[in-house]
């Protein structure tokens, strides 16, 4: 059997919250239960929001939990020369075009709205003439054209999911007008180059998988196995975010042991009948995706207030 390689791909824009830890725990358990290895990569493309101090704390928090890794690859902020190469590959294939649409033009588009807040791009700039392009004074973003075909995800948690990028997404941006590469391109290149075979992350990224599978096929990478895990919700049904300071790792570490926290999350995932204290290593023995619940998890008010 091919060796399993998983990854942690956190964004160092603040302290991890309970939901980030939940996904990280499941990523680690899946890989370690198969004797595979873990890669850590800091996703710091957004240099305005990310800080190296957050990355340091993040590593410390993962290790405190017993969620270790074998290698850390270069952070995304240092890899734009690598992304340039893949961008040129798309250019050589004739799949890129400049897009001059403004944010407000994109938002006024009378098109379906995807769950991640983006719109189906109607192809406005796909066939601009050279003259029209020359008339713009601002720098363009770059979009990749998508074919009409279905991309099927057989997700370890969510089951079958499919999208036809042409109708469900449209041509999507791979490089922004300010020259920064977007998440979809960077994550595909990084996972592909690191040989990642298994991608475990929050359910909110399920609709990114077809875009990434398309780029993987263009770049010559294998498709990894996907597992999109449930989101953790506050008792009022809100998704937890880094703004829920009472549930970030700073607050959690002050009031729980790593074993208590893992036991709580393993119970929430469906892996334990009761939230009893347990180590990451103990949980890895006998881990199976079949036991992981698929629906979002409401976390108890006592956890929020404790
Ligand atoms: N960097 C993303 C996050 O922190 C995760 C991206 C991924 O797992 O593909 O939410």
Short mmCIF file of C-alpha atoms in Angstrom, two decimals, residues 13 29 50 97 235:
data_model
loop_
_atom_site.label_atom_id
_atom_site.label_comp_id
_atom_site.label_asym_id
_atom_site.label_seq_id
_atom_site.Cartn_x
_atom_site.Cartn_y
_atom_site.Cartn_z
CA UNK A 13 -3.89 34.52 11.79
CA UNK A 29 -5.54 10.28 13.92
CA UNK A 50 -0.83 36.39 9.48
CA UNK A 97 -7.03 35.08 -19.28
CA UNK A 235 -25.21 26.49 21.00
#
